[in-house]
Amino acid sequence: MSNQLTIEDVAAALGVSKTTVSRAISGKGRIGEATRNRVLEYIQKNNYKPNAVAKGFSQRKTFNIGVVWPGDYSLVDLPFFQRCLVGMSEVSSGYGYDIVISLVTGDEISNLKRIIENHKVDGVILTRTLIDDKPCEYLKTSGIPFIAIGTSLDEDVLSVDNDHFDACRELTSILIAKGHHRLALIGGSLNHMITRTRYQGFVEAFKAANKKIDESLIFLNQGNEQKLTEILKQLVARKVDGVICMDDQLAGYVMSICRAQHIRIPEDLRLASFYNSNILENAIVPVTSLNFDDRNLGAVATRMLLAVIDGEHVEKQKLQNYEVVMKESTK
Amino acid sequence: MSNQLTIEDVAAALGVSKTTVSRAISGKGRIGEATRNRVLEYIQKNNYKPNAVAKGFSQRKTFNIGVVWPGDYSLVDLPFFQRCLVGMSEVSSGYGYDIVISLVTGDEISNLKRIIENHKVDGVILTRTLIDDKPCEYLKTSGIPFIAIGTSLDEDVLSVDNDHFDACRELTSILIAKGHHRLALIGGSLNHMITRTRYQGFVEAFKAANKKIDESLIFLNQGNEQKLTEILKQLVARKVDGVICMDDQLAGYVMSICRAQHIRIPEDLRLASFYNSNILENAIVPVTSLNFDDRNLGAVATRMLLAVIDGEHVEKQKLQNYEVVMKESTK
DNA sequence: TTGTAGGCGTTATCAG
DNA sequence: CTGATAACGCCTACAA
């Protein structure tokens, strides 16, 4: 452990100064070709590894980025966060950065405050945006660089997101074009920005088609299976053309309810989902849905953050990489 | 950012030395009651936060623990890791430690090597154990403290796990006692230690009941739904009493296959799972399964690791906190 | 092209 | 009980 080679050991062994070794490693500053190679060779052979903490300390950096991970347990969200994380890790490790996880549950942001106040990270990525977003507010006042994945109402907040608006609009438009005008919409918490964005896409599609939305077919803040069963019975009785669920978990609920109630998809009811993950993989009827590249989303967010940390100017982004996948459920 | 108060600022403002301030904060070393209070009050009022990096640097510590997170994407595993993570975070934050995530996919352990070689963490938690475990081997040679969650064949490796053996044995025994002797077993990768442990529990139950296992009813290394469909048809034709799946995803597969094939549970076939998570939550038939406290598992692993880091002696552990939950699927 | 010296914020050692 | 001072490993003016 403590027998780790330091820059000083290398310098002594080679009869040069610490500065020279440092320069050979960092590539900064003038240094003779021969000297550099001698140093590089030596550290290679003797397996010298720079102490990242010491390095960071001297530059007032940590080479860590914080990632705010939702502690409130929700199975649906998990695949999304995991996929983002993979992208983040790929990018950050390429730049010599590591990822510090900060579990935030509801408004309990003490874990986030800790890593900021203790100077454990150089920047932070928020993995979702809320309407009344405590983590986001805190980060703003802290002055630390951060990127929000999702849409933010706040113009000052640097954010990046998949283009849920366009994607939802397009999927809805396609269904309308197929003659399914009486569409119900089932969505989750209105406290999540994404719920509102998806709703807006849905609305826009109707507007573009010059159709009026039947407000009594819109069910937001859902998530409870009992209530959904009632809603579905009602919808079938009212002979709607189809149901759009805002995410794959809701779509999964709907499918199992339909099965139990002997409602056939797509014969009796069309079904589509505004988000896809392998939760729907086992579905007996393949479900029309939207695919996003979440891994790339995480990668882009990380690149943006690293740029901000390096003092570069960075703009908000909206990624144009969704896919509308038409399946049997809306035949 | 850089206008952060340092210990020196505090000392200057109060007309004492840095040492005194440090002592007031850490509680180490003798210091006058009055002086201490004066310092404490000042840092409180002026919102002084110690620089954890500097502190760590001077003690050759990072106050970070690394958590090896599987990068190979698998939905089943996610709830388990997430629940562990919550427990880890609760404990580590209580001790002023943060969590650095290291994504490891297969044998590609460069992310793990980086955090070790760069001295980014004081110890590591492995969140699962494999038969031929590269991360584990690497950690052993690195000499850094680490804890493996799961069973390890290696006696030198400090590990902690739920008592899958006893749990699986007990659930199997109960089914046997109910008269279900012809039991099929479906499990995942044999490269995972847990698959073997579960199998051993299953075997032990039969041994204890003096029944012979029909080897042709054991299907390991499964995960593919196509193949499972064939297997299930076969099992029903052979009139087995029931099927035990090693995890909730497999159980989910089996349920949806049964539904499609019009195999009724529990009338035509009994079903049980050796692991439960909210993946089974939406199941139409409640499934007999095993509950574990994964959050606690993560918490215990973290406590063990922190103890090892502090140079304390620590023993392997097996947690005795499983619950056998009998449901309708094995009526 | 290379070397010297000082600093990053904290703790630890050793005097007073 | 308190205070200088050195160390931790690396980087970066500045000097040679």
XYZ file of C-alpha atoms (C1' of nucleotides) in Angstrom:
694
model
C 0.000 0.000 0.000
C 2.365 2.665 1.226
C 5.192 1.255 -0.858
C 3.749 3.001 -3.843
C 6.248 4.669 -6.067
C 6.080 8.444 -6.067
C 7.284 10.944 -8.565
C 10.156 11.644 -6.242
C 11.293 8.020 -6.240
C 11.327 8.017 -9.989
C 13.272 11.267 -10.078
C 15.834 9.971 -7.629
C 16.256 6.689 -9.462
C 16.826 8.464 -12.734
C 18.936 11.260 -11.326
C 16.599 13.962 -12.603
C 14.281 16.338 -10.827
C 10.667 15.812 -9.920
C 9.723 18.523 -12.367
C 11.229 16.607 -15.231
C 9.367 13.476 -14.351
C 6.158 15.425 -13.984
C 6.658 16.959 -17.381
C 7.390 13.659 -19.014
C 4.160 12.267 -17.672
C 1.870 15.182 -18.322
C 3.344 16.079 -21.677
C 3.266 19.721 -20.651
C 6.302 21.950 -20.845
C 9.462 21.457 -22.827
C 11.464 18.344 -22.244
C 14.106 16.515 -24.229
C 12.960 13.598 -26.279
C 15.601 11.343 -24.768
C 14.820 12.315 -21.205
C 11.125 11.852 -21.717
C 11.589 8.361 -23.092
C 13.905 7.433 -20.291
C 11.304 8.496 -17.744
C 8.402 6.904 -19.567
C 10.281 3.687 -19.872
C 11.188 3.640 -16.218
C 7.692 4.294 -14.938
C 6.409 1.667 -17.300
C 8.840 -0.931 -16.064
C 8.402 -0.105 -12.418
C 4.688 0.265 -12.675
C 4.504 3.776 -11.354
C 0.960 5.114 -11.067
C 0.375 8.777 -10.349
C -1.644 9.476 -7.249
C -4.811 11.000 -8.601
C -5.753 12.439 -5.253
C -2.486 14.295 -4.875
C -2.732 15.489 -8.417
C -6.240 16.701 -7.899
C -5.345 18.278 -4.612
C -2.633 20.396 -6.123
C -4.996 21.569 -8.836
C -8.026 21.870 -6.620
C -9.754 19.184 -8.569
C -11.047 15.742 -7.720
C -11.460 14.139 -11.131
C -14.766 12.850 -9.902
C -18.212 13.643 -11.120
C -21.255 13.189 -8.957
C -24.303 11.422 -10.303
C -27.566 11.945 -8.490
C -29.341 8.613 -8.368
C -32.971 8.371 -7.282
C -33.213 6.518 -4.017
C -36.960 6.142 -4.199
C -37.168 2.728 -5.591
C -38.908 2.318 -8.874
C -38.356 -0.609 -11.141
C -39.305 1.209 -14.311
C -36.731 3.872 -13.873
C -33.931 1.474 -13.191
C -33.174 0.374 -16.735
C -33.096 3.995 -17.792
C -30.636 5.040 -15.121
C -28.511 1.995 -15.619
C -28.246 2.633 -19.333
C -27.371 6.261 -18.736
C -24.769 5.199 -16.225
C -23.040 2.983 -18.751
C -22.692 5.907 -21.138
C -21.466 8.170 -18.379
C -18.887 5.680 -17.273
C -17.564 5.178 -20.776
C -17.018 8.870 -21.299
C -15.810 9.786 -17.848
C -13.290 6.988 -17.654
C -11.913 8.093 -20.989
C -11.110 11.430 -19.415
C -9.729 10.004 -16.211
C -12.815 10.841 -14.208
C -14.680 8.578 -11.853
C -18.294 8.550 -10.815
C -19.454 9.214 -7.286
C -23.014 8.154 -6.635
C -25.244 10.354 -4.573
C -28.532 8.770 -3.583
C -31.261 11.334 -3.319
C -34.718 10.429 -2.099
C -37.412 13.019 -2.450
C -36.245 16.277 -1.004
C -33.689 14.615 1.230
C -30.571 15.933 -0.436
C -28.065 15.543 2.372
C -26.099 12.999 0.359
C -25.793 15.498 -2.435
C -24.822 18.330 -0.124
C -22.128 16.207 1.418
C -20.269 15.456 -1.767
C -20.429 19.112 -2.774
C -19.448 20.639 0.536
C -16.684 18.128 1.071
C -15.310 18.919 -2.356
C -15.601 15.344 -3.476
C -16.664 16.126 -7.029
C -15.909 18.644 -9.775
C -19.414 18.599 -11.189
C -22.735 16.851 -11.000
C -25.209 15.183 -13.324
C -28.860 15.175 -12.392
C -30.568 12.144 -13.864
C -34.091 13.506 -13.904
C -35.891 16.779 -13.516
C -38.870 17.573 -11.356
C -41.244 20.488 -11.193
C -40.132 21.592 -7.787
C -36.590 20.386 -7.964
C -34.683 20.638 -4.691
C -31.464 19.058 -5.947
C -31.452 21.409 -8.891
C -32.054 24.451 -6.742
C -29.315 23.447 -4.394
C -26.856 22.906 -7.210
C -27.632 26.316 -8.609
C -26.833 28.079 -5.374
C -23.741 25.966 -4.820
C -22.189 27.279 -7.999
C -20.776 23.907 -8.979
C -21.019 22.928 -12.651
C -23.906 20.613 -13.334
C -25.988 19.178 -16.134
C -29.579 18.083 -15.849
C -30.816 15.153 -17.862
C -34.372 16.092 -18.716
C -36.179 19.320 -19.383
C -35.841 22.226 -17.029
C -38.173 25.166 -16.813
C -35.228 27.194 -15.644
C -33.457 28.855 -18.539
C -30.194 29.022 -16.615
C -29.987 25.293 -16.129
C -27.892 23.419 -18.649
C -29.841 20.388 -19.690
C -29.869 17.619 -22.227
C -32.661 15.288 -23.075
C -34.078 12.938 -25.614
C -36.648 14.645 -27.753
C -39.657 13.242 -25.976
C -41.868 15.990 -27.286
C -41.297 15.220 -30.942
C -41.268 11.507 -30.350
C -44.597 11.500 -28.527
C -46.071 13.858 -31.066
C -44.994 11.611 -33.911
C -46.253 8.379 -32.420
C -49.573 10.004 -31.586
C -49.845 11.459 -35.084
C -49.279 8.081 -36.643
C -52.053 6.553 -34.590
C -54.388 9.396 -35.477
C -53.493 8.978 -39.140
C -54.440 5.322 -38.868
C -57.883 6.442 -37.861
C -57.555 6.062 -34.098
C -58.966 9.381 -32.976
C -60.463 8.394 -29.680
C -57.231 7.866 -27.791
C -56.860 7.632 -24.054
C -53.638 8.716 -22.377
C -52.338 7.253 -19.138
C -49.364 8.827 -17.452
C -47.410 9.049 -14.222
C -46.580 11.755 -11.770
C -47.143 15.317 -12.881
C -44.291 16.300 -10.631
C -41.941 14.814 -13.218
C -41.138 17.170 -16.034
C -41.183 14.296 -18.471
C -44.858 13.632 -17.836
C -45.679 17.156 -18.924
C -43.437 17.011 -21.953
C -45.058 13.816 -23.132
C -48.469 15.273 -22.612
C -47.533 18.294 -24.694
C -46.400 16.054 -27.545
C -49.706 14.234 -27.395
C -51.633 17.509 -27.463
C -49.593 18.844 -30.348
C -50.391 15.833 -32.491
C -54.098 16.415 -32.042
C -53.695 20.074 -32.786
C -51.807 19.315 -35.996
C -54.526 16.902 -37.058
C -57.221 19.413 -36.224
C -58.869 17.031 -33.815
C -60.159 17.882 -30.403
C -58.877 16.026 -27.368
C -61.469 14.443 -25.132
C -60.187 15.541 -21.721
C -62.123 12.784 -20.016
C -59.768 10.282 -21.617
C -56.657 11.766 -20.021
C -55.504 10.047 -16.836
C -52.372 11.442 -15.262
C -50.752 10.812 -11.883
C -51.511 7.118 -12.314
C -49.467 4.171 -11.174
C -51.872 2.164 -9.128
C -53.084 -1.070 -10.695
C -56.437 -1.141 -8.925
C -57.451 2.195 -10.250
C -56.202 1.318 -13.703
C -58.467 -1.691 -13.845
C -61.460 0.548 -13.324
C -60.219 3.009 -15.858
C -59.714 0.319 -18.469
C -63.152 -1.187 -18.037
C -64.569 2.257 -18.467
C -62.495 2.918 -21.562
C -63.552 -0.285 -23.243
C -67.166 0.429 -22.431
C -66.765 3.846 -23.973
C -65.280 2.225 -27.041
C -62.058 4.180 -27.289
C -59.809 3.270 -30.191
C -56.696 2.896 -28.159
C -54.674 3.639 -25.077
C -51.287 5.264 -24.927
C -49.223 4.693 -21.806
C -46.464 7.074 -20.941
C -44.026 4.378 -19.942
C -43.416 0.694 -20.210
C -44.455 -0.152 -16.696
C -47.873 1.361 -17.196
C -48.118 -0.466 -20.497
C -47.222 -3.671 -18.704
C -49.981 -3.075 -16.171
C -52.452 -2.391 -18.898
C -51.556 -5.572 -20.717
C -51.969 -7.777 -17.700
C -55.253 -6.116 -16.813
C -56.488 -6.638 -20.341
C -55.548 -10.242 -20.185
C -57.415 -10.719 -16.942
C -60.437 -8.878 -18.272
C -60.379 -10.713 -21.591
C -59.821 -7.545 -23.514
C -57.967 -8.476 -26.678
C -55.095 -6.404 -27.981
C -55.214 -5.162 -30.664
C -58.689 -6.456 -31.630
C -60.651 -4.772 -28.836
C -58.152 -2.105 -27.937
C -54.989 -0.642 -29.428
C -52.047 -0.108 -27.093
C -48.888 1.975 -27.378
C -46.152 3.104 -25.003
C -44.168 6.339 -24.997
C -41.154 4.503 -23.623
C -39.674 1.105 -24.210
C -37.343 -1.089 -22.204
C -36.924 -4.780 -21.702
C -39.811 -4.704 -19.258
C -42.010 -5.066 -22.300
C -39.778 -7.752 -23.707
C -41.820 -10.619 -22.366
C -45.078 -9.149 -23.511
C -47.102 -11.652 -25.439
C -48.268 -8.994 -27.844
C -45.387 -6.844 -29.120
C -46.141 -3.257 -28.172
C -45.817 -0.186 -30.368
C -43.482 2.162 -28.578
C -40.656 4.672 -28.656
C -37.021 3.687 -28.451
C -34.375 6.051 -27.149
C -30.650 5.724 -26.865
C -30.251 6.300 -23.151
C -26.666 5.200 -23.084
C -25.833 7.945 -25.517
C -27.837 10.388 -23.446
C -25.628 9.646 -20.464
C -22.543 9.956 -22.625
C -23.582 13.332 -24.005
C -24.468 14.661 -20.568
C -21.052 13.638 -19.324
C -19.253 15.247 -22.228
C -21.169 18.437 -21.611
C -20.323 18.401 -17.941
C -16.634 17.823 -18.556
C -16.653 20.699 -21.023
C -18.244 23.005 -18.473
C -15.717 21.904 -15.890
C -12.980 22.812 -18.338
C -14.491 26.252 -18.625
C -15.821 25.806 -22.112
C -19.077 27.270 -23.271
C -21.818 24.713 -23.532
C -25.368 24.917 -24.850
C -28.481 23.004 -23.931
C -29.107 20.043 -26.162
C -31.979 17.996 -27.407
C -31.003 14.669 -28.908
C -32.699 13.595 -32.111
C -32.326 9.895 -31.829
C -35.674 8.368 -31.115
C -37.261 5.555 -33.058
C -40.957 4.934 -33.448
C -41.410 1.205 -33.466
C -44.745 0.014 -34.776
C -45.783 -3.389 -33.537
C -48.761 -5.666 -33.417
C -50.470 -3.896 -30.531
C -51.670 -1.104 -32.788
C -52.396 -3.122 -35.923
C -15.581 27.923 -5.427
C -12.157 29.047 -4.398
C -13.571 31.388 -1.799
C -14.001 28.423 0.479
C -12.966 29.008 4.039
C -9.919 27.068 5.089
C -8.711 26.055 8.484
C -6.147 28.785 8.197
C -8.764 31.487 7.665
C -10.571 30.331 10.741
C -7.363 30.319 12.739
C -6.471 33.818 11.609
C -9.924 35.183 12.350
C -9.866 33.750 15.828
C -6.255 34.550 16.562
C -5.362 30.938 17.243
C -3.240 28.442 15.363
C -4.315 26.024 12.678
C -3.514 23.200 15.048
C -6.014 24.434 17.549
C -8.736 24.710 15.000
C -7.985 21.252 13.711
C -8.173 19.888 17.216
C -11.468 21.573 17.919
C -12.940 20.005 14.828
C -11.539 16.525 15.109
C -11.932 16.248 18.850
C -8.473 14.733 19.000
C -5.824 16.052 21.342
C -6.229 18.253 24.377
C -7.915 21.572 23.955
C -9.609 24.008 26.329
C -13.338 23.819 26.566
C -13.670 27.552 25.948
C -11.396 27.565 22.926
C -13.133 24.612 21.398
C -16.520 26.261 21.696
C -15.234 29.474 20.268
C -13.924 27.633 17.213
C -16.989 25.462 16.819
C -19.230 28.462 17.006
C -17.223 30.366 14.463
C -17.111 27.607 11.888
C -20.811 27.068 12.397
C -21.617 30.707 11.795
C -19.304 31.098 8.846
C -20.235 27.802 7.337
C -16.756 26.359 7.243
C -16.574 22.904 5.645
C -13.414 20.867 5.901
C -11.887 19.845 2.615
C -12.264 16.102 2.607
C -9.709 15.671 -0.136
C -7.028 17.546 1.760
C -7.872 15.657 4.889
C -7.699 12.385 3.093
C -4.509 13.351 1.392
C -2.751 14.043 4.634
C -3.851 10.697 6.015
C -3.412 8.794 2.803
C -7.089 8.063 2.684
C -9.841 8.953 0.276
C -12.961 8.355 2.339
C -14.395 6.669 -0.708
C -15.391 3.091 -1.172
C -15.610 1.507 -4.572
C -18.633 -0.540 -5.542
C -18.293 -2.894 -8.461
C -21.481 -2.670 -10.460
C -22.241 -5.189 -13.216
C -22.219 -3.450 -16.568
C -23.748 -6.382 -18.376
C -27.276 -5.307 -18.425
C -29.774 -7.535 -16.758
C -33.110 -6.334 -15.544
C -33.483 -8.986 -12.883
C -30.320 -8.053 -11.138
C -31.095 -4.388 -11.023
C -33.516 -4.340 -8.112
C -31.067 -6.382 -6.101
C -28.140 -4.062 -6.739
C -30.226 -0.983 -6.221
C -31.472 -2.237 -2.879
C -27.948 -3.125 -1.814
C -26.787 0.300 -2.889
C -29.305 2.019 -0.661
C -28.005 0.116 2.347
C -24.420 0.860 1.410
C -25.117 4.530 1.021
C -26.867 4.774 4.370
C -23.950 3.238 6.197
C -21.125 4.850 4.284
C -22.547 8.339 4.515
C -22.880 7.890 8.245
C -19.146 7.391 8.385
C -18.308 10.218 6.032
C -17.565 7.907 3.140
C -18.820 8.227 -0.391
C -19.411 5.610 -3.041
C -17.478 5.432 -6.272
C -19.088 3.252 -8.892
C -16.961 0.982 -10.984
C -18.754 -0.609 -13.908
C -17.349 -4.011 -14.685
C -18.528 -6.001 -17.661
C -17.415 -9.564 -17.910
C -13.690 -9.787 -17.493
C -13.151 -6.197 -18.558
C -11.965 -4.804 -15.251
C -10.141 -1.699 -16.411
C -12.609 0.525 -14.594
C -11.861 -1.318 -11.402
C -8.130 -1.190 -11.926
C -8.276 2.537 -12.498
C -9.902 3.415 -9.215
C -7.486 1.191 -7.353
C -4.305 2.265 -9.078
C -5.236 5.920 -8.910
C -5.890 5.583 -5.200
C -9.440 6.757 -5.547
C -10.883 4.406 -2.938
C -9.965 2.934 0.426
C -11.744 -0.333 -0.170
C -14.089 -2.138 -2.508
C -17.337 -4.049 -2.367
C -17.993 -6.735 -4.937
C -21.710 -7.107 -5.519
C -21.675 -10.638 -6.816
C -19.365 -13.606 -7.009
C -18.562 -15.749 -9.979
C -16.837 -19.055 -10.383
C -13.900 -17.656 -12.253
C -13.893 -14.226 -10.738
C -11.483 -11.790 -12.368
C -12.412 -8.778 -10.243
C -11.960 -10.824 -7.122
C -8.598 -12.141 -8.228
C -7.425 -8.684 -9.075
C -8.525 -7.283 -5.754
C -6.677 -10.033 -3.943
C -3.399 -9.237 -5.625
C -3.902 -5.510 -5.199
C -3.937 -5.882 -1.447
C -6.743 -3.373 -0.990
C -9.433 -4.224 1.564
C -12.538 -5.661 -0.036
C -15.720 -7.510 0.765
C -17.553 -9.814 -1.580
C -21.308 -10.017 -1.464
C -22.046 -13.631 -2.251
C -20.305 -16.899 -1.602
C -16.661 -17.325 -2.448
C -14.852 -20.598 -2.870
C -11.743 -18.832 -1.718
C -11.292 -19.108 2.014
C -9.209 -15.932 2.125
C -11.950 -13.786 0.683
C -14.089 -11.939 3.184
C -17.653 -12.352 2.125
C -21.186 -11.806 3.314
C -24.355 -13.199 1.885
C -27.944 -13.988 2.516
C -28.400 -17.573 3.504
C -29.571 -18.786 0.148
C -28.655 -22.343 0.956
C -30.916 -22.629 3.971
C -33.634 -20.604 2.350
C -33.744 -22.746 -0.772
C -33.536 -25.892 1.294
C -36.447 -24.785 3.436
C -38.703 -23.764 0.601
C -37.992 -27.015 -1.213
C -38.614 -29.017 1.939
C -41.965 -27.389 2.446
C -43.031 -28.272 -1.072
C -41.868 -31.831 -0.622
C -43.744 -32.037 2.666
C -46.867 -30.927 0.843
C -46.516 -33.972 -1.329
C -44.851 -32.345 -4.335
C -42.026 -34.782 -4.919
C -41.643 -34.492 -8.650
C -40.158 -31.019 -8.738
C -38.388 -29.439 -11.666
C -35.699 -26.831 -11.093
C -34.896 -24.055 -13.543
C -31.874 -21.873 -12.946
C -29.506 -19.391 -14.516
C -25.830 -19.301 -15.267
C -23.647 -21.850 -13.544
C -20.868 -19.312 -13.648
C -22.650 -17.478 -10.853
C -21.890 -18.851 -7.428
C -25.456 -18.226 -6.372
C -26.791 -20.701 -8.914
C -24.716 -23.423 -7.345
C -25.657 -22.478 -3.824
C -29.329 -22.580 -4.665
C -28.924 -25.920 -6.315
C -27.209 -27.286 -3.228
C -30.099 -26.139 -1.050
C -32.505 -27.897 -3.368
C -30.459 -31.093 -3.255
C -30.176 -30.988 0.502
C -33.947 -30.816 0.911
C -34.356 -33.985 -1.106
C -31.632 -35.690 0.850
C -33.258 -34.761 4.136
C -36.576 -36.117 2.905
C -34.943 -39.288 1.675
C -36.173 -38.710 -1.842
C -34.189 -39.123 -4.975
C -33.811 -36.236 -7.384
C -34.769 -36.873 -10.976
C -31.807 -35.309 -12.769
C -33.788 -35.007 -15.968
C -35.907 -32.362 -14.266
C -32.967 -30.066 -13.568
C -32.431 -27.302 -16.116
C -29.571 -24.936 -15.401
C -27.926 -22.264 -17.535
C -31.387 -21.202 -18.711
C -32.592 -17.719 -19.528
C -33.947 -18.071 -23.005
C -37.705 -17.951 -23.327
C -37.896 -20.102 -26.458
C -36.166 -22.966 -24.841
C -38.201 -22.591 -21.704
C -41.408 -23.008 -23.647
C -40.233 -26.384 -24.864
C -39.114 -27.368 -21.411
C -42.440 -26.449 -19.886
C -44.488 -28.359 -22.403
C -42.341 -31.349 -21.699
C -42.702 -30.954 -17.943
C -46.467 -30.757 -18.102
C -46.571 -33.804 -20.328
C -44.433 -35.619 -17.814
C -46.823 -34.564 -15.089
C -44.380 -32.988 -12.682
C -45.877 -31.604 -9.476
C -44.240 -28.254 -9.717
C -41.490 -26.022 -10.989
C -39.068 -24.020 -8.930
C -37.362 -21.097 -10.625
C -34.158 -19.747 -9.225
C -35.132 -16.131 -9.665
C -38.084 -13.905 -10.276
C -37.340 -13.240 -13.915
C -37.382 -16.927 -14.729
C -40.587 -17.255 -12.733
C -42.030 -14.391 -14.742
C -41.119 -16.131 -17.974
C -42.672 -19.343 -16.787
C -45.884 -17.599 -15.845
C -46.309 -15.924 -19.172
C -45.519 -19.134 -21.015
C -48.064 -20.986 -18.919
C -50.651 -18.391 -19.705
C -49.981 -18.662 -23.410
C -50.066 -22.453 -23.243
C -53.177 -22.523 -21.091
C -51.385 -24.231 -18.274
C -53.147 -23.242 -15.070
C -51.244 -22.334 -11.938
C -51.604 -23.853 -9.430
C -54.172 -26.345 -10.773
C -52.022 -27.900 -13.503
C -48.643 -26.908 -12.142
C -47.247 -25.516 -8.932
C -44.742 -22.655 -9.211
C -42.229 -21.197 -6.767
C -39.307 -18.805 -6.990
C -36.069 -18.773 -5.012
C -35.975 -14.987 -5.193
C -38.579 -12.298 -5.043
C -38.670 -8.703 -6.185
C -41.304 -6.399 -7.517
C -40.891 -8.022 -10.913
C -43.364 -10.584 -9.651
C -45.569 -7.894 -8.204
C -47.851 -7.713 -11.198
C -48.216 -11.443 -11.478
C -51.818 -12.456 -11.683
C -51.217 -15.460 -9.484
C -49.225 -14.561 -6.354
C -46.057 -16.644 -6.382
C -44.546 -18.560 -3.506
C -41.041 -17.263 -3.064
C -38.180 -16.227 -0.831
C -37.772 -12.706 0.510
C -34.403 -11.325 1.486
C -33.400 -8.032 3.007
C -30.969 -6.844 0.365
C -30.728 -3.348 1.749
C -29.461 -4.796 4.983
C -27.056 -6.981 3.062
C -25.517 -3.893 1.501
C -25.401 -2.198 4.876
C -23.649 -5.129 6.529
C -21.132 -5.432 3.709
C -20.311 -1.772 4.069
C -19.902 -1.988 7.818
C -17.573 -4.923 7.360
C -15.529 -3.077 4.788
C -15.191 0.018 6.937
C -14.077 -2.170 9.825
C -11.418 -3.810 7.677
C -10.265 -0.406 6.490
C -9.917 0.611 10.122
C -7.707 -2.387 10.664
C -10.211 -4.339 12.703
C -10.568 -8.075 12.480
C -13.612 -9.138 10.551
C -15.179 -12.533 9.924
C -17.223 -13.843 7.049
C -20.936 -13.590 7.622
C -24.076 -15.321 6.574
C -27.241 -13.348 7.256
C -30.220 -15.197 8.679
C -32.973 -12.987 7.490
C -34.870 -14.745 4.778
C -38.603 -15.248 4.695
C -40.420 -18.081 2.992
C -43.616 -16.619 1.624
C -46.237 -19.160 0.666
C -48.712 -17.939 -1.895
C -51.397 -19.202 -4.156
C -49.064 -20.569 -6.811
C -48.266 -23.626 -4.702
C -51.657 -24.180 -3.143
C 16.110 21.827 -21.734
C 16.196 21.243 -16.795
C 15.977 22.392 -11.761
C 14.361 24.994 -7.420
C 10.973 26.436 -4.410
C 6.496 27.191 -2.909
C 1.824 25.994 -2.466
C -2.705 23.132 -2.261
C -5.574 22.126 3.221
C -5.153 19.037 6.672
C -3.086 16.153 10.281
C 0.810 14.699 13.158
C 5.031 15.495 15.705
C 7.303 17.763 18.820
C 8.219 21.773 21.456
C 6.801 25.279 24.522
C -3.374 23.495 26.869
C -1.389 25.606 22.601
C 1.675 26.645 18.625
C 5.304 26.121 15.038
C 6.691 23.092 11.515
C 6.999 19.238 8.599
C 4.809 16.067 5.852
C 1.350 13.992 2.195
C 2.429 13.796 -3.796
C 1.918 16.602 -7.387
C 1.968 20.911 -10.202
C 3.666 25.350 -11.695
C 5.839 29.771 -11.728
C 10.255 31.269 -11.955
C 15.172 30.763 -12.262
C 19.260 28.790 -14.208
